[in-house]
Amino acid sequence: LTLKGHERPITYVQYSTDGDLVFSTGKDKKCTVWYTNNGERLGTYDGHHGAISECDINYTCDKLLTGATDMEVAIWDAQSGKRLGAITHQAPLHSVQWACGDKALLAVSSNKFGFPPLVHVYRLEDDLFKNNGVLDSEDIDTHMELGGNKKDSKISNTDTIIRARWG
């Protein structure tokens, strides 16, 4: 089965939990979802202004994260394709991932524009998307950064972090 639809190189591919869907991201600023049984393209998540580095679908397949070189982590309603909100960073993003239970997410930003490479960890409120299903900045409970210029960090401004994962 060959899936055709991206206009530029593909940057990441991920299966849904039950394997019936596959999500792909690319340098064409699109995240695309496909049926795995026949290769039918279901649609795209449009809204980024830079190459999308990675995506992550949550366990229940109702929320999708995308991280891109436009310095945003976008959160999407996976079924409707509606963009629910975004978290803006100061540097392009390499990686995104939901935590088990969808109560937190992480994002990895690069060492571009004079900023250190960082792993951002966000704890999310229980009633996330309470405002008509749209993310509000108040919905982010805690933000923690790992790396960069911190005294106890083993990561320097010249290092690169490509991916981080929950353990």
PDB file of C-alpha atoms in Angstrom:
ATOM      1  CA  LEU A   1       0.000   0.000   0.000  1.00  0.00           C
ATOM      2  CA  THR A   2       1.469   3.343  -1.041  1.00  0.00           C
ATOM      3  CA  LEU A   3       0.074   6.568   0.400  1.00  0.00           C
ATOM      4  CA  LYS A   4       0.454   9.628  -1.796  1.00  0.00           C
ATOM      5  CA  GLY A   5      -0.571  13.092  -0.755  1.00  0.00           C
ATOM      6  CA  HIS A   6       2.319  15.114   0.636  1.00  0.00           C
ATOM      7  CA  GLU A   7       3.903  17.636  -1.711  1.00  0.00           C
ATOM      8  CA  ARG A   8       7.224  17.778   0.151  1.00  0.00           C
ATOM      9  CA  PRO A   9       9.248  15.245   2.202  1.00  0.00           C
ATOM     10  CA  ILE A  10       7.510  13.354   5.008  1.00  0.00           C
ATOM     11  CA  THR A  11       8.910  14.025   8.478  1.00  0.00           C
ATOM     12  CA  TYR A  12       6.980  11.558  10.680  1.00  0.00           C
ATOM     13  CA  VAL A  13       4.485   8.678  10.510  1.00  0.00           C
ATOM     14  CA  GLN A  14       2.394   7.259  13.377  1.00  0.00           C
ATOM     15  CA  TYR A  15      -0.309   4.600  13.669  1.00  0.00           C
ATOM     16  CA  SER A  16      -3.400   5.106  15.811  1.00  0.00           C
ATOM     17  CA  THR A  17      -3.761   2.908  18.890  1.00  0.00           C
ATOM     18  CA  ASP A  18      -5.846   0.245  17.140  1.00  0.00           C
ATOM     19  CA  GLY A  19      -3.935   0.511  13.858  1.00  0.00           C
ATOM     20  CA  ASP A  20      -6.849   1.507  11.616  1.00  0.00           C
ATOM     21  CA  LEU A  21      -5.464   4.995  10.936  1.00  0.00           C
ATOM     22  CA  VAL A  22      -2.049   6.342  10.082  1.00  0.00           C
ATOM     23  CA  PHE A  23      -0.996   9.969  10.515  1.00  0.00           C
ATOM     24  CA  SER A  24       1.811  11.543   8.496  1.00  0.00           C
ATOM     25  CA  THR A  25       3.452  14.949   8.769  1.00  0.00           C
ATOM     26  CA  GLY A  26       5.578  16.756   6.254  1.00  0.00           C
ATOM     27  CA  LYS A  27       7.521  19.762   5.185  1.00  0.00           C
ATOM     28  CA  ASP A  28       4.434  20.824   3.209  1.00  0.00           C
ATOM     29  CA  LYS A  29       2.940  22.160   6.488  1.00  0.00           C
ATOM     30  CA  LYS A  30       0.324  19.412   6.592  1.00  0.00           C
ATOM     31  CA  CYS A  31      -0.619  16.551   8.878  1.00  0.00           C
ATOM     32  CA  THR A  32      -2.626  13.965   6.949  1.00  0.00           C
ATOM     33  CA  VAL A  33      -4.717  11.032   8.195  1.00  0.00           C
ATOM     34  CA  TRP A  34      -5.328   7.849   6.175  1.00  0.00           C
ATOM     35  CA  TYR A  35      -7.221   4.571   6.516  1.00  0.00           C
ATOM     36  CA  THR A  36      -4.656   1.774   6.747  1.00  0.00           C
ATOM     37  CA  ASN A  37      -6.869  -0.901   5.160  1.00  0.00           C
ATOM     38  CA  ASN A  38      -7.265   0.820   1.778  1.00  0.00           C
ATOM     39  CA  GLY A  39      -5.043   3.924   1.826  1.00  0.00           C
ATOM     40  CA  GLU A  40      -7.973   6.333   1.543  1.00  0.00           C
ATOM     41  CA  ARG A  41      -7.002   9.838   2.595  1.00  0.00           C
ATOM     42  CA  LEU A  42      -9.472  11.049   5.210  1.00  0.00           C
ATOM     43  CA  GLY A  43      -8.210  14.605   5.367  1.00  0.00           C
ATOM     44  CA  THR A  44      -5.579  17.038   6.537  1.00  0.00           C
ATOM     45  CA  TYR A  45      -5.058  19.231   9.572  1.00  0.00           C
ATOM     46  CA  ASP A  46      -4.266  22.640   8.106  1.00  0.00           C
ATOM     47  CA  GLY A  47      -3.096  25.636  10.101  1.00  0.00           C
ATOM     48  CA  HIS A  48       0.664  25.528  10.594  1.00  0.00           C
ATOM     49  CA  HIS A  49       2.897  28.060   8.822  1.00  0.00           C
ATOM     50  CA  GLY A  50       6.011  25.888   8.815  1.00  0.00           C
ATOM     51  CA  ALA A  51       7.065  22.294   8.281  1.00  0.00           C
ATOM     52  CA  ILE A  52       5.424  19.921  10.757  1.00  0.00           C
ATOM     53  CA  SER A  53       8.092  17.918  12.553  1.00  0.00           C
ATOM     54  CA  GLU A  54       5.947  15.399  14.402  1.00  0.00           C
ATOM     55  CA  CYS A  55       2.450  14.501  15.562  1.00  0.00           C
ATOM     56  CA  ASP A  56       0.945  12.368  18.310  1.00  0.00           C
ATOM     57  CA  ILE A  57      -2.579  10.983  18.501  1.00  0.00           C
ATOM     58  CA  ASN A  58      -3.871  10.283  22.000  1.00  0.00           C
ATOM     59  CA  TYR A  59      -4.937   6.812  23.153  1.00  0.00           C
ATOM     60  CA  THR A  60      -8.651   7.371  22.512  1.00  0.00           C
ATOM     61  CA  CYS A  61      -7.950   8.923  19.087  1.00  0.00           C
ATOM     62  CA  ASP A  62      -9.925  12.085  19.763  1.00  0.00           C
ATOM     63  CA  LYS A  63      -7.090  14.630  20.220  1.00  0.00           C
ATOM     64  CA  LEU A  64      -4.045  15.182  18.007  1.00  0.00           C
ATOM     65  CA  LEU A  65      -0.868  17.157  18.745  1.00  0.00           C
ATOM     66  CA  THR A  66       1.353  18.620  16.042  1.00  0.00           C
ATOM     67  CA  GLY A  67       4.669  20.415  16.496  1.00  0.00           C
ATOM     68  CA  ALA A  68       6.181  22.539  13.753  1.00  0.00           C
ATOM     69  CA  THR A  69       8.925  24.892  12.698  1.00  0.00           C
ATOM     70  CA  ASP A  70       6.448  27.780  13.062  1.00  0.00           C
ATOM     71  CA  MET A  71       7.187  27.423  16.804  1.00  0.00           C
ATOM     72  CA  GLU A  72       3.718  26.142  17.723  1.00  0.00           C
ATOM     73  CA  VAL A  73       2.325  23.023  19.295  1.00  0.00           C
ATOM     74  CA  ALA A  74      -1.206  22.765  17.919  1.00  0.00           C
ATOM     75  CA  ILE A  75      -3.961  20.706  19.528  1.00  0.00           C
ATOM     76  CA  TRP A  76      -6.674  19.377  17.219  1.00  0.00           C
ATOM     77  CA  ASP A  77     -10.002  17.607  17.492  1.00  0.00           C
ATOM     78  CA  ALA A  78      -8.927  14.473  15.623  1.00  0.00           C
ATOM     79  CA  GLN A  79     -12.373  13.630  14.218  1.00  0.00           C
ATOM     80  CA  SER A  80     -13.485  17.063  12.978  1.00  0.00           C
ATOM     81  CA  GLY A  81     -10.055  18.503  12.156  1.00  0.00           C
ATOM     82  CA  LYS A  82     -10.876  21.637  14.184  1.00  0.00           C
ATOM     83  CA  ARG A  83      -7.859  23.373  15.658  1.00  0.00           C
ATOM     84  CA  LEU A  84      -8.581  23.652  19.386  1.00  0.00           C
ATOM     85  CA  GLY A  85      -5.611  25.794  20.312  1.00  0.00           C
ATOM     86  CA  ALA A  86      -1.883  26.232  20.235  1.00  0.00           C
ATOM     87  CA  ILE A  87       1.044  26.821  22.547  1.00  0.00           C
ATOM     88  CA  THR A  88       3.640  29.181  21.076  1.00  0.00           C
ATOM     89  CA  HIS A  89       7.359  28.734  21.762  1.00  0.00           C
ATOM     90  CA  GLN A  90      10.440  30.807  21.002  1.00  0.00           C
ATOM     91  CA  ALA A  91      12.091  28.263  18.707  1.00  0.00           C
ATOM     92  CA  PRO A  92      11.061  25.608  16.160  1.00  0.00           C
ATOM     93  CA  LEU A  93       9.746  22.316  17.537  1.00  0.00           C
ATOM     94  CA  HIS A  94      11.232  18.867  16.894  1.00  0.00           C
ATOM     95  CA  SER A  95       8.933  16.592  18.863  1.00  0.00           C
ATOM     96  CA  VAL A  96       5.565  16.391  20.661  1.00  0.00           C
ATOM     97  CA  GLN A  97       3.887  13.687  22.744  1.00  0.00           C
ATOM     98  CA  TRP A  98       0.807  13.167  24.910  1.00  0.00           C
ATOM     99  CA  ALA A  99       1.322  11.636  28.334  1.00  0.00           C
ATOM    100  CA  CYS A 100      -0.756   8.582  29.172  1.00  0.00           C
ATOM    101  CA  GLY A 101      -4.170   9.846  30.264  1.00  0.00           C
ATOM    102  CA  ASP A 102      -3.852  13.122  28.311  1.00  0.00           C
ATOM    103  CA  LYS A 103      -3.174  15.136  31.483  1.00  0.00           C
ATOM    104  CA  ALA A 104       0.174  16.377  30.207  1.00  0.00           C
ATOM    105  CA  LEU A 105       2.133  16.847  27.023  1.00  0.00           C
ATOM    106  CA  LEU A 106       5.733  17.475  26.151  1.00  0.00           C
ATOM    107  CA  ALA A 107       7.357  19.404  23.339  1.00  0.00           C
ATOM    108  CA  VAL A 108      11.007  19.627  22.301  1.00  0.00           C
ATOM    109  CA  SER A 109      12.232  22.946  20.920  1.00  0.00           C
ATOM    110  CA  SER A 110      15.481  23.428  19.010  1.00  0.00           C
ATOM    111  CA  ASN A 111      18.480  25.625  19.695  1.00  0.00           C
ATOM    112  CA  LYS A 112      17.630  28.167  16.976  1.00  0.00           C
ATOM    113  CA  PHE A 113      17.445  31.960  17.194  1.00  0.00           C
ATOM    114  CA  GLY A 114      19.801  32.074  20.186  1.00  0.00           C
ATOM    115  CA  PHE A 115      17.550  29.989  22.428  1.00  0.00           C
ATOM    116  CA  PRO A 116      18.763  26.823  24.156  1.00  0.00           C
ATOM    117  CA  PRO A 117      17.288  23.430  23.258  1.00  0.00           C
ATOM    118  CA  LEU A 118      14.520  22.629  25.735  1.00  0.00           C
ATOM    119  CA  VAL A 119      12.091  19.901  26.696  1.00  0.00           C
ATOM    120  CA  HIS A 120       8.838  21.627  27.685  1.00  0.00           C
ATOM    121  CA  VAL A 121       6.463  19.703  29.956  1.00  0.00           C
ATOM    122  CA  TYR A 122       2.895  20.987  30.282  1.00  0.00           C
ATOM    123  CA  ARG A 123       0.404  19.750  32.867  1.00  0.00           C
ATOM    124  CA  LEU A 124      -3.149  20.309  31.686  1.00  0.00           C
ATOM    125  CA  GLU A 125      -6.280  21.083  33.688  1.00  0.00           C
ATOM    126  CA  ASP A 126      -8.915  18.357  34.092  1.00  0.00           C
ATOM    127  CA  ASP A 127     -11.520  20.393  32.236  1.00  0.00           C
ATOM    128  CA  LEU A 128      -9.268  21.181  29.287  1.00  0.00           C
ATOM    129  CA  PHE A 129     -11.089  22.838  26.374  1.00  0.00           C
ATOM    130  CA  LYS A 130     -13.980  23.940  28.601  1.00  0.00           C
ATOM    131  CA  ASN A 131     -14.449  27.153  26.586  1.00  0.00           C
ATOM    132  CA  ASN A 132     -16.503  25.777  23.703  1.00  0.00           C
ATOM    133  CA  GLY A 133     -13.884  23.131  23.098  1.00  0.00           C
ATOM    134  CA  VAL A 134     -11.076  25.645  22.600  1.00  0.00           C
ATOM    135  CA  LEU A 135      -7.818  25.741  24.555  1.00  0.00           C
ATOM    136  CA  ASP A 136      -7.453  28.730  26.855  1.00  0.00           C
ATOM    137  CA  SER A 137      -4.071  29.745  28.272  1.00  0.00           C
ATOM    138  CA  GLU A 138      -5.582  29.254  31.741  1.00  0.00           C
ATOM    139  CA  ASP A 139      -6.042  25.557  30.894  1.00  0.00           C
ATOM    140  CA  ILE A 140      -2.286  25.048  31.185  1.00  0.00           C
ATOM    141  CA  ASP A 141      -1.659  24.317  34.828  1.00  0.00           C
ATOM    142  CA  THR A 142       2.126  23.989  34.932  1.00  0.00           C
ATOM    143  CA  HIS A 143       4.959  24.523  32.494  1.00  0.00           C
ATOM    144  CA  MET A 144       8.391  23.086  33.218  1.00  0.00           C
ATOM    145  CA  GLU A 145      11.502  23.394  31.055  1.00  0.00           C
ATOM    146  CA  LEU A 146      14.383  20.921  31.065  1.00  0.00           C
ATOM    147  CA  GLY A 147      17.756  21.754  29.530  1.00  0.00           C
ATOM    148  CA  GLY A 148      19.138  25.049  28.346  1.00  0.00           C
ATOM    149  CA  ASN A 149      21.100  27.352  30.629  1.00  0.00           C
ATOM    150  CA  LYS A 150      19.944  25.847  33.898  1.00  0.00           C
ATOM    151  CA  LYS A 151      22.788  25.380  36.404  1.00  0.00           C
ATOM    152  CA  ASP A 152      22.150  21.654  36.840  1.00  0.00           C
ATOM    153  CA  SER A 153      21.559  20.969  33.141  1.00  0.00           C
ATOM    154  CA  LYS A 154      23.963  18.777  31.188  1.00  0.00           C
ATOM    155  CA  ILE A 155      22.623  20.299  27.953  1.00  0.00           C
ATOM    156  CA  SER A 156      24.394  23.307  26.440  1.00  0.00           C
ATOM    157  CA  ASN A 157      23.113  25.919  23.985  1.00  0.00           C
ATOM    158  CA  THR A 158      25.021  24.205  21.182  1.00  0.00           C
ATOM    159  CA  ASP A 159      23.527  20.758  21.819  1.00  0.00           C
ATOM    160  CA  THR A 160      20.486  19.529  19.933  1.00  0.00           C
ATOM    161  CA  ILE A 161      17.563  17.604  21.384  1.00  0.00           C
ATOM    162  CA  ILE A 162      15.698  15.743  18.668  1.00  0.00           C
ATOM    163  CA  ARG A 163      13.150  13.719  20.621  1.00  0.00           C
ATOM    164  CA  ALA A 164      11.956  13.145  24.159  1.00  0.00           C
ATOM    165  CA  ARG A 165       9.533  10.496  25.400  1.00  0.00           C
ATOM    166  CA  TRP A 166       7.592   9.777  28.575  1.00  0.00           C
ATOM    167  CA  GLY A 167       9.122   6.863  30.469  1.00  0.00           C
TER     168      GLY A 167
END
